[in-house]
Coordinates of C-alpha atoms and ligand atoms in Angstrom, one line a residue:
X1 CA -40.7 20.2 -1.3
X2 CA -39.0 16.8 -1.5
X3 CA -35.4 16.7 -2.1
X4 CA -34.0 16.2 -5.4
X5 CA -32.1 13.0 -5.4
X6 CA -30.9 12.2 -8.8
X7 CA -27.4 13.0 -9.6
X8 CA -24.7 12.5 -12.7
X9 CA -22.7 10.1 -10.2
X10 CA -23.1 8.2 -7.5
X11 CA -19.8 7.5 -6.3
X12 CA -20.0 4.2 -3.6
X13 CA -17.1 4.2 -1.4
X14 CA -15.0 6.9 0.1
X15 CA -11.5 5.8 0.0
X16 CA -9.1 7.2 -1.7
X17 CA -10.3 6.1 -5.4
X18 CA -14.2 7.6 -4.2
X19 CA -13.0 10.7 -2.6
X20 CA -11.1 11.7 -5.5
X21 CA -12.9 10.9 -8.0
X22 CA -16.2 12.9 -6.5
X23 CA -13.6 15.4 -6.0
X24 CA -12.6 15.7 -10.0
X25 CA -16.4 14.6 -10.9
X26 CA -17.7 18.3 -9.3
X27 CA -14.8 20.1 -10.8
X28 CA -16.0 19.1 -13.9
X29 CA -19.5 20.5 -13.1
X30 CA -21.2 16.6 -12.5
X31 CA -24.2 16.6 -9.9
X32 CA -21.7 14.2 -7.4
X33 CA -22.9 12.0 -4.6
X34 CA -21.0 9.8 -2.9
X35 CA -22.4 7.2 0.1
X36 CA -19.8 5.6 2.8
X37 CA -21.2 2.5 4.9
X38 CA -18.5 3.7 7.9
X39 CA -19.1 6.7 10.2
X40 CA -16.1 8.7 8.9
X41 CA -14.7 9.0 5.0
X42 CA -11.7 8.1 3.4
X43 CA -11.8 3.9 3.4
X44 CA -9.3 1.8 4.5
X45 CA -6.1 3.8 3.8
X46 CA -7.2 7.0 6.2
X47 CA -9.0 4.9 8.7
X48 CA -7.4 1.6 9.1
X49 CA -4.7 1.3 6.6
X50 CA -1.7 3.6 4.7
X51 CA -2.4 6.7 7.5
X52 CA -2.1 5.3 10.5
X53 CA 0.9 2.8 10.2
X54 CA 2.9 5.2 8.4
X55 CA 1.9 7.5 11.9
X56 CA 3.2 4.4 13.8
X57 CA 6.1 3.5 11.5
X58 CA 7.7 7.3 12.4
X59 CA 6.5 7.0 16.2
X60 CA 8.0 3.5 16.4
X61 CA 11.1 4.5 14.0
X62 CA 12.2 7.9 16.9
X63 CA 12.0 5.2 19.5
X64 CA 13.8 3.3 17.6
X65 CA 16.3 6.0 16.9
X66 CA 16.5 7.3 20.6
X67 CA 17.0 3.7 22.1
X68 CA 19.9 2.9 20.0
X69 CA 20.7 5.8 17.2
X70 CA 21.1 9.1 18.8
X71 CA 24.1 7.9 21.2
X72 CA 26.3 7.9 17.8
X73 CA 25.6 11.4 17.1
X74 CA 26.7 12.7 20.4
X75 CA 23.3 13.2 21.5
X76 CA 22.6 11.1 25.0
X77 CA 19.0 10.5 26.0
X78 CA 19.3 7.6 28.4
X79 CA 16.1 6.4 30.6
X80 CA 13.8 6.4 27.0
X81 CA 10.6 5.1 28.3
X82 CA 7.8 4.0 25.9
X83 CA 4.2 5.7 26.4
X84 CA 1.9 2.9 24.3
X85 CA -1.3 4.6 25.0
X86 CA 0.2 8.4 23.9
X87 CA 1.5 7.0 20.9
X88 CA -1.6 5.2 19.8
X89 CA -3.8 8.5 20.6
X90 CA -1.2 10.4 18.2
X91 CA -1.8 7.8 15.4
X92 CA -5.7 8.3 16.1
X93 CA -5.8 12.1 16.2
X94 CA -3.5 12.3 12.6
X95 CA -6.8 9.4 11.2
X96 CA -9.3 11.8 12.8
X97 CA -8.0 15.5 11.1
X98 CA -7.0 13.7 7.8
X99 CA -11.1 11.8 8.1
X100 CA -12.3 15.2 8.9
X101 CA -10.6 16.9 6.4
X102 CA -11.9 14.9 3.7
X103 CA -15.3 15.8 5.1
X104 CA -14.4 19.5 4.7
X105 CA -13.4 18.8 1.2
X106 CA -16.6 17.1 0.2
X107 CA -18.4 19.3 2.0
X108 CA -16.6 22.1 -0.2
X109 CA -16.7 20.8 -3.2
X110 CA -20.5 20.5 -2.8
X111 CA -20.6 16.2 -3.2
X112 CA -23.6 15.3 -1.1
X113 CA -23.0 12.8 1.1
X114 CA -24.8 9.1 2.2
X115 CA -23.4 7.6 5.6
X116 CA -25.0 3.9 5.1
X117 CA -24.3 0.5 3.4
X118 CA -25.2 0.8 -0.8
X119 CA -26.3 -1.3 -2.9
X120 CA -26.8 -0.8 -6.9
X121 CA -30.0 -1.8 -7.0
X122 CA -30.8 -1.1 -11.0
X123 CA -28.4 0.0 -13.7
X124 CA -29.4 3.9 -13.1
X125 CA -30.5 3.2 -9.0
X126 CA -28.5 3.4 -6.1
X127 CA -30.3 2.3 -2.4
X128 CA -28.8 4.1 0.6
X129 CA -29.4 2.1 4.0
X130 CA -29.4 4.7 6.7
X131 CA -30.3 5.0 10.2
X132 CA -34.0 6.2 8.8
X133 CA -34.6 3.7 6.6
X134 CA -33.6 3.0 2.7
X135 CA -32.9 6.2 0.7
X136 CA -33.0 5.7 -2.9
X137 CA -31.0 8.0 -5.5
X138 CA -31.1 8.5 -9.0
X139 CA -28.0 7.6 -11.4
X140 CA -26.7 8.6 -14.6
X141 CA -23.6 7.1 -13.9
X142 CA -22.3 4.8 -10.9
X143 CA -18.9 4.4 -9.7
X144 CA -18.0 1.6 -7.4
X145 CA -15.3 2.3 -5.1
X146 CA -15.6 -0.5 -2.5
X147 CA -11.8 -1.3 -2.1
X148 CA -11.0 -4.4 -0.6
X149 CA -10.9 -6.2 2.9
X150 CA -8.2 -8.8 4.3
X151 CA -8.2 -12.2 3.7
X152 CA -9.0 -14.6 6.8
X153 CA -7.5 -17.9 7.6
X154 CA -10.1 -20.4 8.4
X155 CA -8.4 -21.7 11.6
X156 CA -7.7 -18.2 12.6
X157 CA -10.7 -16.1 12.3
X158 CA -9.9 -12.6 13.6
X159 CA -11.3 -11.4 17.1
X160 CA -8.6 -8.3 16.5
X161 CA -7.0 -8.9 20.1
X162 CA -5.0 -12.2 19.7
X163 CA -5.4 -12.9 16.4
X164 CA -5.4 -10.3 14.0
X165 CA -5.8 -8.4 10.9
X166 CA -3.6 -5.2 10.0
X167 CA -6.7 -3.3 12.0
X168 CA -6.5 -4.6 15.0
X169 CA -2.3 -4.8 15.1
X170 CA -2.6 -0.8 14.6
X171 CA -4.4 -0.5 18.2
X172 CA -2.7 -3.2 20.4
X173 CA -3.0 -2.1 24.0
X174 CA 0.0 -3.4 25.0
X175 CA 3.4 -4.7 23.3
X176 CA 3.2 -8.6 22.8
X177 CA 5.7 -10.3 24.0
X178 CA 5.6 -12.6 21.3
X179 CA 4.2 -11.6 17.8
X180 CA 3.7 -14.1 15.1
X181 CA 3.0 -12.3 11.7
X182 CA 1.8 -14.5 8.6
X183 CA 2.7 -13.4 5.3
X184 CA 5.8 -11.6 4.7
X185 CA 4.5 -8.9 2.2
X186 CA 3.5 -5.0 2.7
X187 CA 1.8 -5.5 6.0
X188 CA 3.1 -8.2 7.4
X189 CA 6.9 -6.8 7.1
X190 CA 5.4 -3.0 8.2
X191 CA 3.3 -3.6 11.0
X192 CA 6.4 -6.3 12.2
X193 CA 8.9 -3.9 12.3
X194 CA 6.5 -1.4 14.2
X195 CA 6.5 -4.5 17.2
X196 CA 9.5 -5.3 16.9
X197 CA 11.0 -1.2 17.6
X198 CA 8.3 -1.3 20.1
X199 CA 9.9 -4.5 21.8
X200 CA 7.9 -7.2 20.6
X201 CA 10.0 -10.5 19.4
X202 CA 8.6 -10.7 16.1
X203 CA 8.7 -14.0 13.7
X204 CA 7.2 -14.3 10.4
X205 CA 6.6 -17.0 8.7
X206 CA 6.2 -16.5 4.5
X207 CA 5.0 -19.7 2.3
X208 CA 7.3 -17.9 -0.6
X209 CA 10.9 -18.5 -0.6
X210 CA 11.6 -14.6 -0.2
X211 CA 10.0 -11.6 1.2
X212 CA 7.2 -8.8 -1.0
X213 CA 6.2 -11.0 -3.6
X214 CA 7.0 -9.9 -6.7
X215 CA 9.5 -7.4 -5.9
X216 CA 12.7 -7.2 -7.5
X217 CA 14.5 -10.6 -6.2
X218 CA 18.0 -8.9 -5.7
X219 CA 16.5 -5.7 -3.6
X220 CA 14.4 -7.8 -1.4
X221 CA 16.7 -10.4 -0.7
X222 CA 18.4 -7.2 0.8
X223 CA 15.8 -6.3 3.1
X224 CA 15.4 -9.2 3.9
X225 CA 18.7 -9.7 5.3
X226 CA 18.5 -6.1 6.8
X227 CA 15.4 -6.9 8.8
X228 CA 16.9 -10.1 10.1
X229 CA 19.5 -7.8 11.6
X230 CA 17.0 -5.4 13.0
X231 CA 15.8 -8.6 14.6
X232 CA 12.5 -9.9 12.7
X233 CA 12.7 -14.2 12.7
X234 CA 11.8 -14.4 9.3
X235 CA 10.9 -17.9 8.1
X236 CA 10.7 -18.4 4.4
X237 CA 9.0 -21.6 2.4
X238 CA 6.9 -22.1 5.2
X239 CA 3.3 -23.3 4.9
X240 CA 0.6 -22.4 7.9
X241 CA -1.1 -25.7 8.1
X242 CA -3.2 -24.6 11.4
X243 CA -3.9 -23.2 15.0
X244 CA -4.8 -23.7 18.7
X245 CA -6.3 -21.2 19.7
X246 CA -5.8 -21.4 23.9
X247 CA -6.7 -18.3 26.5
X248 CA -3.3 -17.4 27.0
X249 CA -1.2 -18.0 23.7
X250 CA -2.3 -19.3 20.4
X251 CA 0.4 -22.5 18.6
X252 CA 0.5 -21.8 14.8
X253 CA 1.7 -25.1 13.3
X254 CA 3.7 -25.0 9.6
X255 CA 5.4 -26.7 7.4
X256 CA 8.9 -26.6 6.7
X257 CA 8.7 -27.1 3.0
X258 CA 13.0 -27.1 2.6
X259 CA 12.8 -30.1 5.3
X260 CA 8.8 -31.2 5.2
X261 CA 9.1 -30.9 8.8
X262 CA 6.2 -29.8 10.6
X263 CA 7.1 -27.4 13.0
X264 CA 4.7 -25.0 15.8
X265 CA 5.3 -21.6 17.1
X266 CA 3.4 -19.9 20.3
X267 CA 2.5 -16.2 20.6
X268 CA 0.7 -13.9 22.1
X269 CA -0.7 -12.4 19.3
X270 CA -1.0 -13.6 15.7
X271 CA -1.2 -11.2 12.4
X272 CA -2.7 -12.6 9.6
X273 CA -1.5 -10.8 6.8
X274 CA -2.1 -13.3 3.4
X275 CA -3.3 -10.4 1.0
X276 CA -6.8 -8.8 0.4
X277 CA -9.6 -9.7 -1.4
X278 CA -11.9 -7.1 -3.1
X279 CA -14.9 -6.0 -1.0
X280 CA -18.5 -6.4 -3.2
X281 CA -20.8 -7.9 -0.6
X282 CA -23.9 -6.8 -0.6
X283 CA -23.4 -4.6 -3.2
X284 CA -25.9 -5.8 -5.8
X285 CA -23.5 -7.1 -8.1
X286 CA -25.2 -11.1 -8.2
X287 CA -28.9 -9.7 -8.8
X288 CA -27.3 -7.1 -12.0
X289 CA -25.1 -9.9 -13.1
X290 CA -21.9 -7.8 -13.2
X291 CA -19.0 -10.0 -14.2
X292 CA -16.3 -11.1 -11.9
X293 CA -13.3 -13.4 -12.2
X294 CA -12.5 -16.1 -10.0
X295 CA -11.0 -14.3 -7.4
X296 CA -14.1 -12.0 -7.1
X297 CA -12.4 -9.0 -8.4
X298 CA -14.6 -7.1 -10.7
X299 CA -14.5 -7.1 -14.5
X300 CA -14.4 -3.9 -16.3
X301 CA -13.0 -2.6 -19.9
X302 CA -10.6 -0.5 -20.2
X303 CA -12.7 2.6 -19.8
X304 CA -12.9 1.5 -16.0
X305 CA -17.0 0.2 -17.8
X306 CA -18.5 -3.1 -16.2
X307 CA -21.3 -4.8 -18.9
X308 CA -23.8 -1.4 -18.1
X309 CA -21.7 1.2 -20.0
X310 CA -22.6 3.7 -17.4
X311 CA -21.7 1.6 -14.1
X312 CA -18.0 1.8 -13.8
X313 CA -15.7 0.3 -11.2
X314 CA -12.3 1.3 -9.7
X315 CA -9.2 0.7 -7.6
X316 CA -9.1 -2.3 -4.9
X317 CA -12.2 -3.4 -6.2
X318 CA -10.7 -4.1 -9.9
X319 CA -7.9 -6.3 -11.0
X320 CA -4.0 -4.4 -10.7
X321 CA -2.1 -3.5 -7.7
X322 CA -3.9 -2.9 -4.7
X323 CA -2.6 0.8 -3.7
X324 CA -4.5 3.9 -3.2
X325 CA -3.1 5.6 -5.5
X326 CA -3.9 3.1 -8.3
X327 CA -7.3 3.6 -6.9
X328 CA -6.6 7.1 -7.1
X329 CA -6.2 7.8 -10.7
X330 CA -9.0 5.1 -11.6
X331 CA -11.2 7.2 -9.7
X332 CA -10.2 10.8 -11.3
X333 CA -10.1 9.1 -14.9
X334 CA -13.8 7.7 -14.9
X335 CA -14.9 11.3 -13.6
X336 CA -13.2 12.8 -16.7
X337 CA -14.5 9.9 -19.2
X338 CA -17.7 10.4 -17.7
X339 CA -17.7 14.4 -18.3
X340 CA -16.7 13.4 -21.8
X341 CA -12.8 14.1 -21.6
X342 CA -10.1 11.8 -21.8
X343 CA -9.5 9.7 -18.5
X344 CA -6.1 7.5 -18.9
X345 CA -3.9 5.7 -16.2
X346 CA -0.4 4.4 -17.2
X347 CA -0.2 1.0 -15.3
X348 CA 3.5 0.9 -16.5
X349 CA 4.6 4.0 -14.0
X350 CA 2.6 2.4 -10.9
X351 CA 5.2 2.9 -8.0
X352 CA 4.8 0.5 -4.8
X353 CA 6.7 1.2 -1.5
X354 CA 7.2 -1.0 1.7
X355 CA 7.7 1.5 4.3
X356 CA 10.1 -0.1 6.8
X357 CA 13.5 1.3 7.6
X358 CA 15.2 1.3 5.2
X359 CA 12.5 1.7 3.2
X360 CA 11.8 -0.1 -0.3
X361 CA 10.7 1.8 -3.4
X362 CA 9.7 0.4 -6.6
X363 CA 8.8 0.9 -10.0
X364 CA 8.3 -0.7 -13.6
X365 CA 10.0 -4.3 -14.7
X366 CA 12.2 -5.8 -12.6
X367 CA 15.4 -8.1 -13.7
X368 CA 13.1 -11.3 -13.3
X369 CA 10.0 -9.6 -15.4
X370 CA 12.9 -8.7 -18.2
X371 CA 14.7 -11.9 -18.3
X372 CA 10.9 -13.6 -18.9
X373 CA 10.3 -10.9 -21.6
X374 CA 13.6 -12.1 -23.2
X375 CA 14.3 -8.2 -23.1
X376 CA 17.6 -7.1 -23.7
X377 CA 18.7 -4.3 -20.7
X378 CA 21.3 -2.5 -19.0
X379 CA 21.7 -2.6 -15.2
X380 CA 23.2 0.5 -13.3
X381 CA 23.7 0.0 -9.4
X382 CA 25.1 2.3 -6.8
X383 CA 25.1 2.0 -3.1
X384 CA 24.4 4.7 -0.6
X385 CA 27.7 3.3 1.3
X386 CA 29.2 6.1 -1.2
X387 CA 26.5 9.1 -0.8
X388 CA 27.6 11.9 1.7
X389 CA 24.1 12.8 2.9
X390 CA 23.4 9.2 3.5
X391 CA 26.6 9.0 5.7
X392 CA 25.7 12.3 7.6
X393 CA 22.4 11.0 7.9
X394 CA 24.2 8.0 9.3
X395 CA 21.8 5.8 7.1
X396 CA 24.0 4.4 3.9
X397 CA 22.1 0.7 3.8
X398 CA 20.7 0.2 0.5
X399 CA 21.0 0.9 -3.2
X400 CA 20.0 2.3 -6.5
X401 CA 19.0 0.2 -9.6
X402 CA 18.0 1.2 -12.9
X403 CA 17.2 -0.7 -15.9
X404 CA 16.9 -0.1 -19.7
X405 CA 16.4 -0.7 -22.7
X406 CA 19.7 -2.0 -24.1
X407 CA 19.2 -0.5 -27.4
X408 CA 16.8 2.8 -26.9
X409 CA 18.5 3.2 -22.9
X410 CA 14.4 3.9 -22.1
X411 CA 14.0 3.5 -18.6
X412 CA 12.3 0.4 -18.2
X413 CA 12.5 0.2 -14.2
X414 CA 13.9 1.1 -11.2
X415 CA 14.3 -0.4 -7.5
X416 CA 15.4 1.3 -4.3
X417 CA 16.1 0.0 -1.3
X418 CA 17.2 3.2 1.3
X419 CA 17.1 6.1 3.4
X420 CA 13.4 7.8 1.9
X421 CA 12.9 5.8 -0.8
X422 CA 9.2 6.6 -1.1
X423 CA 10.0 9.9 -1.9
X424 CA 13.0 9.2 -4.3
X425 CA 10.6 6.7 -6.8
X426 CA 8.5 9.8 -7.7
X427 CA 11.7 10.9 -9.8
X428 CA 11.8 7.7 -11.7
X429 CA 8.1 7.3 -12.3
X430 CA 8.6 10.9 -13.8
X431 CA 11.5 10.0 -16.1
X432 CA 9.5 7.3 -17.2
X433 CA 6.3 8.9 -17.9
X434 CA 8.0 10.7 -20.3
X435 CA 10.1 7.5 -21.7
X436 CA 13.1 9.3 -20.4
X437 CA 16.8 7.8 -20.9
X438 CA 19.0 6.5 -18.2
X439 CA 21.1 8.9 -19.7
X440 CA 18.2 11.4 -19.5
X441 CA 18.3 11.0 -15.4
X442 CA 22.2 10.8 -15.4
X443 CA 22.7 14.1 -17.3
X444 CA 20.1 16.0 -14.8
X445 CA 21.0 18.1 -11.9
X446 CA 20.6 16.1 -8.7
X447 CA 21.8 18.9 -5.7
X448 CA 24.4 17.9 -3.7
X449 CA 24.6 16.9 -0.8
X450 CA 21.2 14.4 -1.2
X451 CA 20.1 11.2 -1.2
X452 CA 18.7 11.2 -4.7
X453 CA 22.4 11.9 -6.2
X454 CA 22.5 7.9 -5.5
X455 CA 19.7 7.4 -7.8
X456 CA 22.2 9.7 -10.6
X457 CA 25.0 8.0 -10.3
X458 CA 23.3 4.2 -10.7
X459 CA 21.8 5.9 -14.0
X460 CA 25.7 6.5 -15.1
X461 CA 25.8 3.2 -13.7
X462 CA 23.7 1.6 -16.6
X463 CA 26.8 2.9 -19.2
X464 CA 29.3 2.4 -16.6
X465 CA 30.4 5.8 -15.7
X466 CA 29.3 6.2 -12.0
X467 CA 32.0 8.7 -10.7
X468 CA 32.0 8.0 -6.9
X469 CA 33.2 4.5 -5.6
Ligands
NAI501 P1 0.7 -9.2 0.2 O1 0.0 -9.8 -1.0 O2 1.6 -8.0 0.0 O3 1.5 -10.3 1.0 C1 1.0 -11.5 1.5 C2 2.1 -12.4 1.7 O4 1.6 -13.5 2.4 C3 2.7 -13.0 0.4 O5 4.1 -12.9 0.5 C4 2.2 -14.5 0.4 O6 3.2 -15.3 -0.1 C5 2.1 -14.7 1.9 N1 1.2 -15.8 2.3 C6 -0.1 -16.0 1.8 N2 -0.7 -17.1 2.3 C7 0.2 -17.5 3.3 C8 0.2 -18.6 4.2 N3 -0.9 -19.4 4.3 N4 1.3 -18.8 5.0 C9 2.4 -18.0 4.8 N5 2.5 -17.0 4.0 C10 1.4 -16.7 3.2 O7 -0.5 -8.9 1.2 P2 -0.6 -7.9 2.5 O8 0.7 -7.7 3.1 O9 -1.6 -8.6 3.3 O10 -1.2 -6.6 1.9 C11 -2.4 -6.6 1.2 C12 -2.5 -5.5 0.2 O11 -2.5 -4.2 0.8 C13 -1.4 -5.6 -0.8 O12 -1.9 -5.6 -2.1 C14 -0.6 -4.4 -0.6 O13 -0.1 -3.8 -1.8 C15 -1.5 -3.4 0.1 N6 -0.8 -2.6 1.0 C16 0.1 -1.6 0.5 C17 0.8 -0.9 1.4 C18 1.8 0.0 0.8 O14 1.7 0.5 -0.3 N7 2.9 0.4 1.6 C19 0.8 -1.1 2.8 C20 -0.1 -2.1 3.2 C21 -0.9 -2.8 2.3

């Protein structure tokens, strides 16, 4: 008997936005597939992406920490040597059990899966290319979960050995000695401070005039100066013009936009870290005639629909912030509009996180966004200078900021810069999912000793009644 391949969904793409949402989709009783062009699941963040350079920020972090940390706490481990190779095999064992463990859960959530490229090849027809030719299966609904793929330079195309994208600087085989990252945003200042712990002399050269984009400017500028000290050249308002490539180094030229100068720079390796652009080649999308903007992202309403009600399309692949999990709760939503529930995601409570050390957590309006909005707000800042767990913890860099509303004191945003910061935002994103207060966070319990008593008193902060200081 011939197998039966129609299904409710066809999810395309297993990253975090697919995997999820195949996940909620068979929860929900829907017939789920779900087809992956790569040999292993979970897209870009398991494989090549969020996974494996957090595994390489910690790694690079406790050498870090053991070269010129520990000595202050009494603990004395001269003669730390670096193992490149052991450490590299640790990130790729932590991508291969997370890969395989999202295997196990489709496998156990009964989502049949497709390992070969997809293509929508009619509004309710998906075509599978697999080792054994085209597989064709039947769709009530689609879900494309592509993601996205890094933007190249056209005078540095990536070989992934000297010049490279964030995949190939997360399996170097040996430290450069000179690293030249372009593009001072999430990768760029992540994978650099990796190099740099590891002993790489690391410059990066940003076109902006300040580090992560949009970011609050006063936070950033922070880091910023915090990463200099740590030793990263970084080299703002400066415009890549082009490269020699040459067997043993490659010269980046730029322009210094404060001076007009044109300038060069030589390194071993070169990361090319401009951004990402959504990933539909292939996909079917020119012969359907789904809609995309200029920038090739793809155009859906706000039921996650593209112009065939019943082909939907989520996460990198979309217009918003490129972050799993964005992606995520696009993917979980369309499951539930598509099993007839209500499927909702709050773009206002989006958190983003750059996870070097100190780390930088973010979410909601910054000061610049509010000023543009002509919104009237309250400020509260407190530094971790004053925190006792962030002095034992001999980490007291950074600070708290909250915003609100001047009139309602709604939490309208909140930017950290310091020790764990990624895990701090999730109280803030909280607060303001339910339109809490700044006085609502400042009249919580916060546990002392912790960090997060910093993110209490900047609440008091906002009515000026922080009591440490
Ligand atoms: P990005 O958009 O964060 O930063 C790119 C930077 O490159 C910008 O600051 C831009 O001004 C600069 N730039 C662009 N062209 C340039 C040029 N020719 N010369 C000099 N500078 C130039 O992009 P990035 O870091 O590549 O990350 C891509 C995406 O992946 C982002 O959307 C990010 O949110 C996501 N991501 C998120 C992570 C996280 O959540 N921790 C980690 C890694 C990536």
């Amino acid at each position: 008997m011939s197998e039966d391949l129609s299904f409710d969904l066809v999810i395309i793409g297993s990253g975090p936005g697919g995997y999820t949402g195949a996940i909620r989709a068979s929860q929900l009783g829907l017939k789920t597939a779900i087809v992956e062009k790569d040999s292993t699941f979970g897209g870009t963040c398991l494989n090549v992406g969020c996974i494996p350079s957090k595994a390489l920020l910690d790694s690079s972090e406790h050498y870090h920490v053991a070269q010129h940390e520990l000595a202050q706490h009494g603990v004395d481990v001269s003669g730390v040597t670096l193992q490149l190779d052991k450490l590299i095999q640790r990130k790729n064992d932590i991508v291969k059990s997370l890969t395989d463990g999202v295997a196990f859960l489709m496998k156990k959530n009964k989502v049949q899966n497709f390992h070969g490229f997809g293509k929508i090849t009619g509004q309710n027809e998906v075509t599978v290319k697999t080792t054994d030719g085209p597989v064709k299966l039947q769709a009530k609904n689609i879900m494309l979960a592509t993601g996205s793929v890094a933007n190249e330079l056209p005078f540095l195309k990536y070989d992934e050995k000297k010049v490279v994208s964030s995949t190939g600087a997360l399996s170097l085989e040996q430290v450069p000695k000179k690293l030249l990252v372009i593009g001072a945003g999430v990768i760029g200042l992540e994978l650099g401070s990796v190099w740099n712990r590891l002993g790489a002399e690391v410059t990066v050269l940003e076109y902006a005039n300040k580090i992560c984009g949009p970011m609050d400017a006063k936070t950033s500028k922070k880091l910023q100066s915090l990463l200099k000290k740590q030793g990263l050249n970084i080299i703002t308002k400066a415009k890549v013009t082009g490269a020699d490539i040459k067997p043993d180094a490659t010269s980046v030229t730029y322009e210094d936009m404060k001076s007009g100068d044109s300038m060069s720079l030589d390194a071993d390796v070169v990361l090319v870290a401009t951004g990402r652009r959504p990933f539909s080649d292939g996909l079917g999308m020119e012969e359907l005639g789904i809609e995309k903007n200029d920038r090739g992202f793809v155009l859906t309403n706000n039921r996650f629909q593209t112009k065939f009600p019943n082909v939907y399309a989520i996460g990198d692949l979309t217009p918003g912030p490129m972050l799993a999990h964005k992606a995520e709760e696009e993917g979980v939503a369309v499951a539930e509009i598509i099993a007839g529930n209500f499927g909702h995601v709050n773009y206002d409570t989006v958190p983003s996180v750059v996870y070097t050390w100190p780390e930088m957590a973010s979410v909601g309006k910054t000061e610049e966004d509010l000023k543009t909005e002509g919104r009237a707000y309250n400020a509260g800042q407190f530094p971790f200078t004053a925190n006792g767990r962030a002095k034992a913890m001999a980490s007291t860099d950074g600070h708290v900021k909250v915003l609100a509303d001047k009139t309602t004191d709604q939490i309208l945003g909140v930017h950290i810069l310091g020790p764990r910061a990624s895990d701090m935002i999730s109280e803030a994103v909280i607060a303001m999912e339910f339109a809490g207060s700044a006085e609502d966070l400042a009249l919580s319990f916060h546990a002392h000793p912790t960090l997060s008593e910093v993110m209490r008193e900047a609440a008091l902060d906002v009515h000026k009644r922080a009591r440490q200081m």
